[in-house]
mmCIF file of C-alpha atoms and ligand atoms in Angstrom:
data_model
loop_
_atom_site.group_PDB
_atom_site.id
_atom_site.type_symbol
_atom_site.label_atom_id
_atom_site.label_comp_id
_atom_site.label_asym_id
_atom_site.label_seq_id
_atom_site.Cartn_x
_atom_site.Cartn_y
_atom_site.Cartn_z
ATOM 1 C CA MET A 1 0.000 0.000 0.000
ATOM 2 C CA ALA A 2 1.760 3.121 -1.230
ATOM 3 C CA SER A 3 0.008 5.200 1.382
ATOM 4 C CA PHE A 4 2.297 3.777 4.086
ATOM 5 C CA ARG A 5 5.436 5.117 2.456
ATOM 6 C CA CYS A 6 5.735 7.827 5.085
ATOM 7 C CA GLN A 7 6.063 5.323 7.934
ATOM 8 C CA HIS A 8 9.550 5.278 9.396
ATOM 9 C CA ARG A 9 11.643 2.834 7.447
ATOM 10 C CA SER A 10 13.721 1.875 10.487
ATOM 11 C CA GLY A 11 11.015 -0.245 12.062
ATOM 12 C CA SER A 12 11.037 -3.999 11.554
ATOM 13 C CA ALA A 13 8.549 -5.581 9.210
ATOM 14 C CA SER A 14 6.620 -7.053 12.113
ATOM 15 C CA LEU A 15 6.408 -3.672 13.803
ATOM 16 C CA SER A 16 4.942 -2.296 10.601
ATOM 17 C CA VAL A 17 2.365 -5.059 10.591
ATOM 18 C CA VAL A 18 1.473 -4.266 14.196
ATOM 19 C CA LEU A 19 1.213 -0.574 13.381
ATOM 20 C CA ILE A 20 -0.995 -1.255 10.415
ATOM 21 C CA SER A 21 -3.200 -3.575 12.484
ATOM 22 C CA VAL A 22 -3.523 -0.957 15.211
ATOM 23 C CA LEU A 23 -4.403 1.664 12.636
ATOM 24 C CA LEU A 24 -7.056 -0.618 11.171
ATOM 25 C CA LEU A 25 -8.404 -1.467 14.639
ATOM 26 C CA LEU A 26 -8.662 2.206 15.445
ATOM 27 C CA ASN A 27 -10.484 2.589 12.150
ATOM 28 C CA PHE A 28 -8.029 5.164 10.851
ATOM 29 C CA PRO A 29 -8.643 6.124 7.270
ATOM 30 C CA VAL A 30 -6.393 4.184 4.915
ATOM 31 C CA GLY A 31 -4.850 7.350 3.490
ATOM 32 C CA LEU A 32 -3.539 8.471 6.871
ATOM 33 C CA CYS A 33 -0.010 8.933 5.589
ATOM 34 C CA GLY A 34 -1.226 11.017 2.712
ATOM 35 C CA CYS A 35 -1.023 9.973 -0.855
ATOM 36 C CA TYR A 36 -0.981 13.381 -2.466
ATOM 37 C CA LYS A 37 1.918 15.755 -2.023
ATOM 38 C CA ARG A 38 -0.126 18.817 -2.833
ATOM 39 C CA ILE A 39 -3.621 20.162 -3.267
ATOM 40 C CA PHE A 40 -4.500 22.732 -5.895
ATOM 41 C CA SER A 41 -8.052 23.959 -5.435
ATOM 42 C CA PHE A 42 -10.482 26.158 -7.349
ATOM 43 C CA GLY A 43 -13.862 27.492 -6.335
ATOM 44 C CA ASP A 44 -15.761 30.196 -4.505
ATOM 45 C CA SER A 45 -16.471 31.302 -0.938
ATOM 46 C CA ILE A 46 -17.082 27.706 0.114
ATOM 47 C CA ILE A 47 -13.310 27.136 0.110
ATOM 48 C CA ASP A 48 -11.701 30.584 -0.266
ATOM 49 C CA THR A 49 -8.984 30.803 2.391
ATOM 50 C CA GLY A 50 -7.935 34.412 1.828
ATOM 51 C CA ASN A 51 -7.813 35.363 -1.850
ATOM 52 C CA PHE A 52 -10.846 37.652 -1.728
ATOM 53 C CA VAL A 53 -9.722 39.491 1.380
ATOM 54 C CA HIS A 54 -6.307 39.926 -0.242
ATOM 55 C CA LEU A 55 -7.931 41.306 -3.414
ATOM 56 C CA ILE A 56 -9.943 43.972 -1.613
ATOM 57 C CA GLY A 57 -6.804 45.303 0.087
ATOM 58 C CA ASN A 58 -7.723 48.042 2.554
ATOM 59 C CA GLY A 59 -11.405 47.971 1.593
ATOM 60 C CA PRO A 60 -13.891 47.223 4.356
ATOM 61 C CA SER A 61 -15.329 43.751 4.741
ATOM 62 C CA ALA A 62 -17.139 41.864 7.490
ATOM 63 C CA LEU A 63 -14.796 38.985 6.676
ATOM 64 C CA LYS A 64 -11.950 40.960 8.227
ATOM 65 C CA GLU A 65 -13.621 41.037 11.617
ATOM 66 C CA LEU A 66 -14.823 38.634 14.255
ATOM 67 C CA PRO A 67 -17.028 36.674 14.579
ATOM 68 C CA TYR A 68 -15.624 35.356 11.263
ATOM 69 C CA GLY A 69 -12.904 32.927 12.261
ATOM 70 C CA MET A 70 -14.004 32.769 15.913
ATOM 71 C CA THR A 71 -13.940 28.982 16.272
ATOM 72 C CA PHE A 72 -10.726 27.412 15.071
ATOM 73 C CA PHE A 73 -8.314 30.198 14.180
ATOM 74 C CA ARG A 74 -9.836 32.587 16.756
ATOM 75 C CA ARG A 75 -9.221 35.484 14.427
ATOM 76 C CA PRO A 76 -10.579 36.532 11.057
ATOM 77 C CA ASN A 77 -8.456 34.857 8.399
ATOM 78 C CA GLY A 78 -10.118 35.279 5.008
ATOM 79 C CA ARG A 79 -12.393 32.264 5.341
ATOM 80 C CA VAL A 80 -16.132 32.775 5.038
ATOM 81 C CA CYS A 81 -16.762 30.611 8.061
ATOM 82 C CA ASP A 82 -16.393 30.501 11.828
ATOM 83 C CA GLY A 83 -13.512 28.039 11.399
ATOM 84 C CA ARG A 84 -12.130 25.688 8.789
ATOM 85 C CA VAL A 85 -13.501 25.182 5.297
ATOM 86 C CA LEU A 86 -13.673 21.970 3.273
ATOM 87 C CA VAL A 87 -10.216 22.199 1.715
ATOM 88 C CA ASP A 88 -8.717 22.579 5.200
ATOM 89 C CA PHE A 89 -10.284 19.297 6.271
ATOM 90 C CA TYR A 90 -8.975 17.586 3.137
ATOM 91 C CA ALA A 91 -5.451 18.889 3.811
ATOM 92 C CA LEU A 92 -5.569 17.785 7.463
ATOM 93 C CA ALA A 93 -6.768 14.291 6.513
ATOM 94 C CA LEU A 94 -3.999 13.998 3.910
ATOM 95 C CA GLN A 95 -1.478 15.137 6.546
ATOM 96 C CA LEU A 96 -0.597 18.276 4.657
ATOM 97 C CA PRO A 97 -0.280 21.752 6.134
ATOM 98 C CA LEU A 98 -3.248 24.018 5.415
ATOM 99 C CA ILE A 99 -3.090 25.076 1.770
ATOM 100 C CA PRO A 100 -2.265 28.788 1.370
ATOM 101 C CA PRO A 101 -4.290 31.091 -0.869
ATOM 102 C CA ASN A 102 -2.481 31.826 -4.117
ATOM 103 C CA LEU A 103 -2.888 35.581 -4.540
ATOM 104 C CA PRO A 104 -0.944 36.887 -1.508
ATOM 105 C CA GLU A 105 2.137 34.922 -2.636
ATOM 106 C CA LYS A 106 1.486 34.666 -6.329
ATOM 107 C CA ASP A 107 4.856 36.070 -7.402
ATOM 108 C CA THR A 108 7.009 34.503 -4.714
ATOM 109 C CA GLY A 109 5.343 31.442 -3.167
ATOM 110 C CA GLY A 110 6.966 28.046 -3.670
ATOM 111 C CA PHE A 111 3.684 26.346 -2.771
ATOM 112 C CA PRO A 112 5.340 23.058 -1.742
ATOM 113 C CA ASN A 113 1.976 21.723 -0.554
ATOM 114 C CA GLY A 114 -0.160 23.345 -3.230
ATOM 115 C CA ALA A 115 -2.207 26.497 -3.480
ATOM 116 C CA ASN A 116 -5.825 27.528 -3.278
ATOM 117 C CA PHE A 117 -7.179 29.660 -6.132
ATOM 118 C CA ALA A 118 -10.787 29.917 -4.899
ATOM 119 C CA VAL A 119 -12.314 33.376 -4.502
ATOM 120 C CA PHE A 120 -15.430 34.494 -2.671
ATOM 121 C CA ALA A 121 -18.210 35.330 -5.204
ATOM 122 C CA ALA A 122 -16.424 33.658 -8.128
ATOM 123 C CA THR A 123 -18.547 32.181 -10.899
ATOM 124 C CA ALA A 124 -17.887 29.258 -13.207
ATOM 125 C CA MET A 125 -18.790 31.243 -16.328
ATOM 126 C CA PRO A 126 -16.980 34.425 -17.383
ATOM 127 C CA SER A 127 -19.003 37.541 -16.535
ATOM 128 C CA ASP A 128 -19.546 38.263 -20.253
ATOM 129 C CA TYR A 129 -21.591 35.082 -20.534
ATOM 130 C CA PHE A 130 -24.449 36.742 -18.642
ATOM 131 C CA LYS A 131 -24.579 39.830 -20.867
ATOM 132 C CA ARG A 132 -27.012 38.231 -23.295
ATOM 133 C CA TRP A 133 -29.596 38.296 -20.487
ATOM 134 C CA ASN A 134 -28.664 41.819 -19.445
ATOM 135 C CA HIS A 135 -27.482 40.315 -16.206
ATOM 136 C CA THR A 136 -24.350 41.242 -14.299
ATOM 137 C CA VAL A 137 -22.400 39.404 -11.618
ATOM 138 C CA PRO A 138 -20.604 41.296 -8.832
ATOM 139 C CA ILE A 139 -17.030 40.234 -9.534
ATOM 140 C CA LYS A 140 -15.222 39.311 -12.725
ATOM 141 C CA ILE A 141 -13.491 36.247 -11.395
ATOM 142 C CA SER A 142 -14.513 33.063 -13.125
ATOM 143 C CA LEU A 143 -13.134 29.556 -13.161
ATOM 144 C CA GLY A 144 -11.213 30.642 -16.268
ATOM 145 C CA THR A 145 -9.569 33.470 -14.310
ATOM 146 C CA GLN A 146 -8.473 31.046 -11.594
ATOM 147 C CA MET A 147 -7.163 28.622 -14.213
ATOM 148 C CA GLN A 148 -5.105 31.444 -15.741
ATOM 149 C CA TRP A 149 -3.607 32.221 -12.308
ATOM 150 C CA PHE A 150 -2.864 28.534 -11.876
ATOM 151 C CA LYS A 151 -1.019 28.342 -15.188
ATOM 152 C CA GLU A 152 1.046 31.403 -14.243
ATOM 153 C CA THR A 153 1.976 29.806 -10.906
ATOM 154 C CA LEU A 154 2.772 26.490 -12.593
ATOM 155 C CA GLN A 155 4.968 28.256 -15.119
ATOM 156 C CA ARG A 156 6.929 29.738 -12.229
ATOM 157 C CA ILE A 157 7.182 26.753 -9.861
ATOM 158 C CA ALA A 158 7.494 24.009 -12.482
ATOM 159 C CA PRO A 159 8.779 25.449 -15.733
ATOM 160 C CA GLY A 160 9.132 22.925 -18.519
ATOM 161 C CA GLU A 161 6.835 20.095 -19.428
ATOM 162 C CA GLY A 162 8.630 17.334 -17.491
ATOM 163 C CA ASP A 163 8.608 19.217 -14.186
ATOM 164 C CA ARG A 164 5.038 20.288 -14.698
ATOM 165 C CA ARG A 165 3.791 16.759 -15.411
ATOM 166 C CA GLN A 166 5.711 15.377 -12.444
ATOM 167 C CA LEU A 167 4.322 18.004 -10.080
ATOM 168 C CA LEU A 168 0.757 17.583 -11.297
ATOM 169 C CA SER A 169 0.907 13.790 -11.185
ATOM 170 C CA GLU A 170 1.592 13.974 -7.408
ATOM 171 C CA SER A 171 -1.171 16.497 -6.761
ATOM 172 C CA LEU A 172 -4.844 16.379 -5.944
ATOM 173 C CA ILE A 173 -6.963 18.914 -7.799
ATOM 174 C CA VAL A 174 -10.136 20.045 -6.041
ATOM 175 C CA LEU A 175 -12.223 21.591 -8.821
ATOM 176 C CA GLY A 176 -15.076 23.314 -7.023
ATOM 177 C CA GLU A 177 -17.643 23.560 -5.778
ATOM 178 C CA ILE A 178 -17.983 26.162 -8.540
ATOM 179 C CA GLY A 179 -21.060 27.306 -10.449
ATOM 180 C CA GLY A 180 -23.237 27.785 -7.359
ATOM 181 C CA ASN A 181 -22.815 31.560 -7.616
ATOM 182 C CA ASP A 182 -23.800 31.601 -11.277
ATOM 183 C CA TYR A 183 -27.227 30.507 -10.025
ATOM 184 C CA ASN A 184 -27.185 32.425 -6.714
ATOM 185 C CA PHE A 185 -26.700 35.787 -8.434
ATOM 186 C CA TRP A 186 -29.468 35.098 -10.948
ATOM 187 C CA PHE A 187 -31.976 34.043 -8.287
ATOM 188 C CA GLY A 188 -30.801 36.850 -6.007
ATOM 189 C CA ALA A 189 -31.500 39.414 -8.755
ATOM 190 C CA ARG A 190 -35.067 38.046 -8.848
ATOM 191 C CA ARG A 191 -34.768 37.015 -12.464
ATOM 192 C CA PRO A 192 -37.228 34.338 -13.685
ATOM 193 C CA ARG A 193 -36.037 31.222 -11.926
ATOM 194 C CA GLU A 194 -36.959 28.763 -14.693
ATOM 195 C CA MET A 195 -34.524 30.562 -17.002
ATOM 196 C CA ALA A 196 -31.632 29.339 -14.846
ATOM 197 C CA TYR A 197 -32.109 25.838 -16.221
ATOM 198 C CA GLN A 198 -30.520 26.964 -19.456
ATOM 199 C CA PHE A 199 -27.242 27.745 -17.653
ATOM 200 C CA ILE A 200 -26.816 24.179 -16.435
ATOM 201 C CA PRO A 201 -25.404 22.570 -19.602
ATOM 202 C CA ASP A 202 -23.054 25.527 -20.167
ATOM 203 C CA ILE A 203 -21.764 25.528 -16.572
ATOM 204 C CA VAL A 204 -21.269 21.766 -16.535
ATOM 205 C CA LYS A 205 -19.484 21.884 -19.898
ATOM 206 C CA CYS A 206 -17.293 24.715 -18.598
ATOM 207 C CA ILE A 207 -16.248 22.717 -15.523
ATOM 208 C CA GLY A 208 -15.655 19.656 -17.704
ATOM 209 C CA SER A 209 -13.520 21.555 -20.195
ATOM 210 C CA TYR A 210 -11.251 22.903 -17.438
ATOM 211 C CA ALA A 211 -10.983 19.411 -15.954
ATOM 212 C CA GLN A 212 -9.884 18.184 -19.375
ATOM 213 C CA GLU A 213 -7.373 21.015 -19.655
ATOM 214 C CA LEU A 214 -5.915 20.052 -16.257
ATOM 215 C CA ILE A 215 -5.673 16.431 -17.385
ATOM 216 C CA ASN A 216 -3.911 17.542 -20.556
ATOM 217 C CA LEU A 217 -1.428 19.480 -18.411
ATOM 218 C CA GLY A 218 -0.674 16.309 -16.420
ATOM 219 C CA ALA A 219 -3.212 16.071 -13.558
ATOM 220 C CA LYS A 220 -3.895 12.486 -12.469
ATOM 221 C CA ALA A 221 -6.454 13.002 -9.685
ATOM 222 C CA ILE A 222 -9.281 15.511 -9.871
ATOM 223 C CA MET A 223 -12.177 15.814 -7.457
ATOM 224 C CA ILE A 224 -15.303 17.520 -8.785
ATOM 225 C CA PRO A 225 -17.859 18.430 -6.077
ATOM 226 C CA ASN A 226 -21.520 19.075 -6.810
ATOM 227 C CA ASN A 227 -23.802 21.836 -5.537
ATOM 228 C CA PHE A 228 -25.492 21.980 -2.135
ATOM 229 C CA PRO A 229 -29.223 21.629 -1.429
ATOM 230 C CA ILE A 230 -29.733 25.394 -1.809
ATOM 231 C CA GLY A 231 -33.409 25.075 -0.860
ATOM 232 C CA CYS A 232 -32.243 24.364 2.722
ATOM 233 C CA VAL A 233 -29.996 27.461 2.902
ATOM 234 C CA PRO A 234 -31.322 30.179 5.276
ATOM 235 C CA ALA A 235 -30.704 32.987 2.739
ATOM 236 C CA TYR A 236 -32.833 31.126 0.187
ATOM 237 C CA LEU A 237 -35.481 30.223 2.763
ATOM 238 C CA SER A 238 -35.895 33.867 3.766
ATOM 239 C CA GLY A 239 -35.410 35.351 0.290
ATOM 240 C CA PHE A 240 -37.922 33.044 -1.381
ATOM 241 C CA GLU A 241 -40.287 32.459 1.524
ATOM 242 C CA SER A 242 -43.657 31.128 0.370
ATOM 243 C CA ASN A 243 -47.157 31.040 1.812
ATOM 244 C CA ASN A 244 -47.827 27.816 -0.035
ATOM 245 C CA PRO A 245 -46.976 24.833 2.198
ATOM 246 C CA THR A 246 -46.549 22.588 -0.861
ATOM 247 C CA ASP A 247 -43.450 24.625 -1.776
ATOM 248 C CA TYR A 248 -41.672 22.997 1.192
ATOM 249 C CA ASP A 249 -40.500 19.452 1.725
ATOM 250 C CA GLU A 250 -40.730 17.511 5.001
ATOM 251 C CA PHE A 251 -37.522 19.163 6.259
ATOM 252 C CA HIS A 252 -38.849 22.684 5.566
ATOM 253 C CA CYS A 253 -36.537 23.148 2.589
ATOM 254 C CA LEU A 254 -37.726 24.821 -0.606
ATOM 255 C CA LYS A 255 -38.424 21.994 -3.044
ATOM 256 C CA TRP A 256 -37.969 23.939 -6.258
ATOM 257 C CA TYR A 257 -34.456 25.077 -5.356
ATOM 258 C CA ASN A 258 -33.372 21.654 -4.158
ATOM 259 C CA ASP A 259 -34.727 20.125 -7.365
ATOM 260 C CA PHE A 260 -32.766 22.709 -9.295
ATOM 261 C CA SER A 261 -29.518 21.755 -7.529
ATOM 262 C CA ALA A 262 -30.312 18.093 -8.169
ATOM 263 C CA GLN A 263 -30.656 18.851 -11.902
ATOM 264 C CA HIS A 264 -27.289 20.569 -11.957
ATOM 265 C CA ASN A 265 -25.781 17.654 -10.047
ATOM 266 C CA GLN A 266 -27.214 15.046 -12.375
ATOM 267 C CA ALA A 267 -25.714 16.855 -15.363
ATOM 268 C CA LEU A 268 -22.377 17.240 -13.565
ATOM 269 C CA ARG A 269 -22.313 13.540 -12.706
ATOM 270 C CA GLY A 270 -22.855 12.762 -16.408
ATOM 271 C CA GLU A 271 -19.932 15.025 -17.285
ATOM 272 C CA VAL A 272 -17.675 13.271 -14.754
ATOM 273 C CA ASP A 273 -18.656 9.903 -16.268
ATOM 274 C CA ARG A 274 -17.850 11.246 -19.719
ATOM 275 C CA LEU A 275 -14.446 12.519 -18.541
ATOM 276 C CA ARG A 276 -13.684 9.138 -16.954
ATOM 277 C CA ALA A 277 -14.446 7.294 -20.158
ATOM 278 C CA ALA A 278 -12.278 9.689 -22.160
ATOM 279 C CA ASN A 279 -9.351 9.626 -19.669
ATOM 280 C CA PRO A 280 -8.816 6.104 -18.347
ATOM 281 C CA GLY A 281 -5.440 7.039 -16.780
ATOM 282 C CA THR A 282 -6.937 9.741 -14.548
ATOM 283 C CA LYS A 283 -8.800 9.387 -11.255
ATOM 284 C CA LEU A 284 -11.955 11.434 -11.334
ATOM 285 C CA ILE A 285 -13.668 11.708 -7.976
ATOM 286 C CA TYR A 286 -17.265 12.892 -7.878
ATOM 287 C CA ALA A 287 -18.010 14.463 -4.485
ATOM 288 C CA ASP A 288 -21.652 14.585 -3.442
ATOM 289 C CA TYR A 289 -21.861 17.680 -1.236
ATOM 290 C CA TYR A 290 -25.625 17.679 -1.722
ATOM 291 C CA GLY A 291 -26.032 14.194 -0.269
ATOM 292 C CA ALA A 292 -23.556 14.831 2.544
ATOM 293 C CA ALA A 293 -25.359 18.037 3.580
ATOM 294 C CA MET A 294 -28.771 16.344 3.448
ATOM 295 C CA GLU A 295 -27.556 13.962 6.162
ATOM 296 C CA PHE A 296 -27.597 16.724 8.761
ATOM 297 C CA VAL A 297 -30.753 18.262 7.328
ATOM 298 C CA ARG A 298 -32.515 14.918 7.821
ATOM 299 C CA ASN A 299 -30.963 14.071 11.164
ATOM 300 C CA PRO A 300 -29.425 17.203 12.720
ATOM 301 C CA HIS A 301 -29.447 15.833 16.270
ATOM 302 C CA GLY A 302 -27.355 12.866 15.154
ATOM 303 C CA PHE A 303 -24.579 15.409 14.528
ATOM 304 C CA GLY A 304 -25.212 17.623 17.536
ATOM 305 C CA ILE A 305 -26.773 20.288 15.333
ATOM 306 C CA GLY A 306 -29.953 22.108 16.399
ATOM 307 C CA ASP A 307 -32.133 23.575 13.657
ATOM 308 C CA PRO A 308 -30.211 22.959 10.404
ATOM 309 C CA VAL A 309 -31.945 25.743 8.445
ATOM 310 C CA VAL A 310 -31.204 28.747 10.686
ATOM 311 C CA ALA A 311 -28.029 30.835 10.724
ATOM 312 C CA CYS A 312 -25.710 30.996 13.738
ATOM 313 C CA CYS A 313 -24.608 34.582 13.001
ATOM 314 C CA GLY A 314 -27.058 37.207 11.718
ATOM 315 C CA GLY A 315 -30.169 38.880 13.021
ATOM 316 C CA GLU A 316 -33.797 38.291 13.833
ATOM 317 C CA GLY A 317 -36.342 36.450 11.738
ATOM 318 C CA PRO A 318 -37.225 32.772 11.447
ATOM 319 C CA TYR A 319 -33.876 31.979 9.787
ATOM 320 C CA HIS A 320 -31.811 34.586 11.705
ATOM 321 C CA THR A 321 -31.176 36.381 8.428
ATOM 322 C CA GLY A 322 -32.672 39.757 9.398
ATOM 323 C CA MET A 323 -29.149 41.157 9.341
ATOM 324 C CA GLY A 324 -25.981 39.967 7.645
ATOM 325 C CA CYS A 325 -23.237 38.471 9.764
ATOM 326 C CA ASN A 326 -20.676 41.087 10.815
ATOM 327 C CA SER A 327 -19.096 42.404 13.998
ATOM 328 C CA THR A 328 -22.379 43.883 15.250
ATOM 329 C CA ALA A 329 -24.578 40.930 14.289
ATOM 330 C CA LYS A 330 -26.029 38.501 16.790
ATOM 331 C CA VAL A 331 -24.333 35.161 17.369
ATOM 332 C CA TRP A 332 -27.176 32.904 18.453
ATOM 333 C CA GLY A 333 -25.147 30.225 20.199
ATOM 334 C CA LYS A 334 -22.155 27.959 19.806
ATOM 335 C CA PRO A 335 -21.298 27.680 16.098
ATOM 336 C CA GLY A 336 -20.827 23.922 16.580
ATOM 337 C CA ASP A 337 -24.565 23.637 17.262
ATOM 338 C CA PHE A 338 -25.405 25.091 13.844
ATOM 339 C CA ALA A 339 -25.032 23.954 10.238
ATOM 340 C CA SER A 340 -25.309 27.434 8.725
ATOM 341 C CA TRP A 341 -22.790 30.008 9.812
ATOM 342 C CA ASP A 342 -23.967 33.286 8.253
ATOM 343 C CA GLY A 343 -27.118 32.289 6.376
ATOM 344 C CA MET A 344 -25.248 31.470 3.166
ATOM 345 C CA HIS A 345 -22.098 29.624 4.235
ATOM 346 C CA MET A 346 -21.707 26.702 6.572
ATOM 347 C CA THR A 347 -20.023 26.265 9.940
ATOM 348 C CA ASP A 348 -16.730 24.527 10.674
ATOM 349 C CA LYS A 349 -18.943 21.787 12.136
ATOM 350 C CA ALA A 350 -20.970 21.315 8.951
ATOM 351 C CA TYR A 351 -17.849 21.293 6.773
ATOM 352 C CA ASP A 352 -16.296 18.743 9.114
ATOM 353 C CA VAL A 353 -19.313 16.453 8.671
ATOM 354 C CA ILE A 354 -19.353 16.912 4.887
ATOM 355 C CA SER A 355 -15.612 16.325 4.582
ATOM 356 C CA GLN A 356 -15.883 13.057 6.523
ATOM 357 C CA GLY A 357 -18.482 11.863 4.024
ATOM 358 C CA VAL A 358 -16.126 12.777 1.181
ATOM 359 C CA LEU A 359 -12.924 11.407 2.732
ATOM 360 C CA ASN A 360 -14.259 8.071 3.928
ATOM 361 C CA GLY A 361 -17.450 7.609 1.874
ATOM 362 C CA ALA A 362 -20.423 7.457 1.300
ATOM 363 C CA PHE A 363 -20.431 10.869 -0.353
ATOM 364 C CA ALA A 364 -17.631 10.605 -2.863
ATOM 365 C CA ASP A 365 -17.101 8.148 -5.658
ATOM 366 C CA PRO A 366 -14.512 6.898 -4.916
ATOM 367 C CA PRO A 367 -14.014 8.092 -1.286
ATOM 368 C CA LEU A 368 -11.148 10.593 -1.358
ATOM 369 C CA LEU A 369 -8.876 8.672 1.035
ATOM 370 C CA ARG A 370 -9.278 5.548 -1.019
ATOM 371 C CA SER A 371 -8.425 7.294 -4.277
ATOM 372 C CA CYS A 372 -4.669 6.834 -4.057
HETATM 373 C C1 LIG B 401 -30.593 46.244 -18.966
HETATM 374 O O1 LIG B 401 -30.394 46.675 -17.632
HETATM 375 C C2 LIG B 401 -30.257 48.076 -17.508
HETATM 376 C C3 LIG B 401 -29.879 48.405 -16.072
HETATM 377 O O2 LIG B 401 -30.329 47.416 -15.189
HETATM 378 C C4 LIG B 401 -31.566 48.737 -17.959
HETATM 379 O O3 LIG B 401 -31.454 50.137 -17.860
HETATM 380 C C5 LIG B 401 -31.871 48.341 -19.397
HETATM 381 O O4 LIG B 401 -33.117 48.843 -19.795
HETATM 382 C C6 LIG B 401 -31.874 46.829 -19.556
HETATM 383 N N1 LIG B 401 -31.968 46.464 -20.959
HETATM 384 C C7 LIG B 401 -32.767 45.483 -21.402
HETATM 385 C C8 LIG B 401 -32.724 45.205 -22.881
HETATM 386 O O5 LIG B 401 -33.511 44.844 -20.678
HETATM 387 C C1 LIG B 402 -23.406 45.155 10.115
HETATM 388 O O1 LIG B 402 -24.410 45.001 9.126
HETATM 389 C C2 LIG B 402 -25.548 45.832 9.321
HETATM 390 C C3 LIG B 402 -26.537 45.511 8.212
HETATM 391 O O2 LIG B 402 -26.808 44.145 8.075
HETATM 392 C C4 LIG B 402 -25.146 47.287 9.322
HETATM 393 O O3 LIG B 402 -26.279 48.091 9.600
HETATM 394 C C5 LIG B 402 -24.080 47.535 10.362
HETATM 395 O O4 LIG B 402 -23.604 48.853 10.261
HETATM 396 C C6 LIG B 402 -22.902 46.568 10.137
HETATM 397 N N1 LIG B 402 -21.918 46.765 11.164
HETATM 398 C C7 LIG B 402 -20.634 46.959 10.886
HETATM 399 C C8 LIG B 402 -19.721 47.131 12.037
HETATM 400 O O5 LIG B 402 -20.221 46.986 9.738
#
């Protein structure tokens, strides 16, 4: 098992066997030693670890103040969360240091353990794509932008094709979640919701084409996460509140929006299958964030979570979304008792639960720790 390469070589063979047995008895994940040397990740606020805050420089942002970061880092740190985000949990499980954001070190960083290119509010599609509907998105950072940054960094840290292929072959690419904002901004602008269906094939094709480009550059392991059950997100529940009880499912989530996410996810799954067939030498991991999040929507108490559809940080109202989360907002209790942090993004606790489902199964195909 290649994943045990990092065990000390000095031990006798029998000691290794004992160690392995103990690890198995303790039910440690098989990838404990880490099978990837680096993570390169792309996405939006779900995994941004500081690129957005770096980009806005001295500009004001609630992300620069507590209670953001209150739980794990105990200081604001560029994450849109009380603590760690999904890519942090992947790094920890793979025994890598936390992966730094790319932009603050883009001209100097050696990125020995990889880099994170995700940016708060980023879309999958370029902003020009939305012009045909007279629709604008708040920032011009798309998946294509992040891919361009990645190629610039690669050019610097691994110039030449041989070095580049070697580096990429030892790396895990986390490609998303991305595309969620393409829909969020449309729904948020109160545009006709049915029209968003037409974005799905374009967004899925966009993600697939960048995955193929990464494979062509030399990537051997790419994880592609799907979209969350947005109908269970407090900002959606308050923004699209309905008087019609049939608009809600048994968990008090908005059915239409969850169905919409499921449509996107079905198309994305098809694209991952297509990529697998076309690239037999590459591991493509489909991560089911939707399914993993529905676990704590269905059974919050099983995870120590109270009401899974109300925000921990915000204001009044049935979903605590009467005010955005910032330094003067109300924190309704211990973040670990909530799934939603600020009404739009999840808590360290929720990301921990989701990451476990991705690392060890049942919410990734194959489970991330078994992919090496
Ligand atoms: C596009 O949007 C702008 C500003 O929101 C508005 O003034 C304009 O009339 C719109 N054009 C069309 C064709 O809808
Ligand atoms: C926090 O947000 C509210 C609006 O949601 C705003 O009125 C208030 O000024 C903000 N506080 C700070 C410190 O930015």
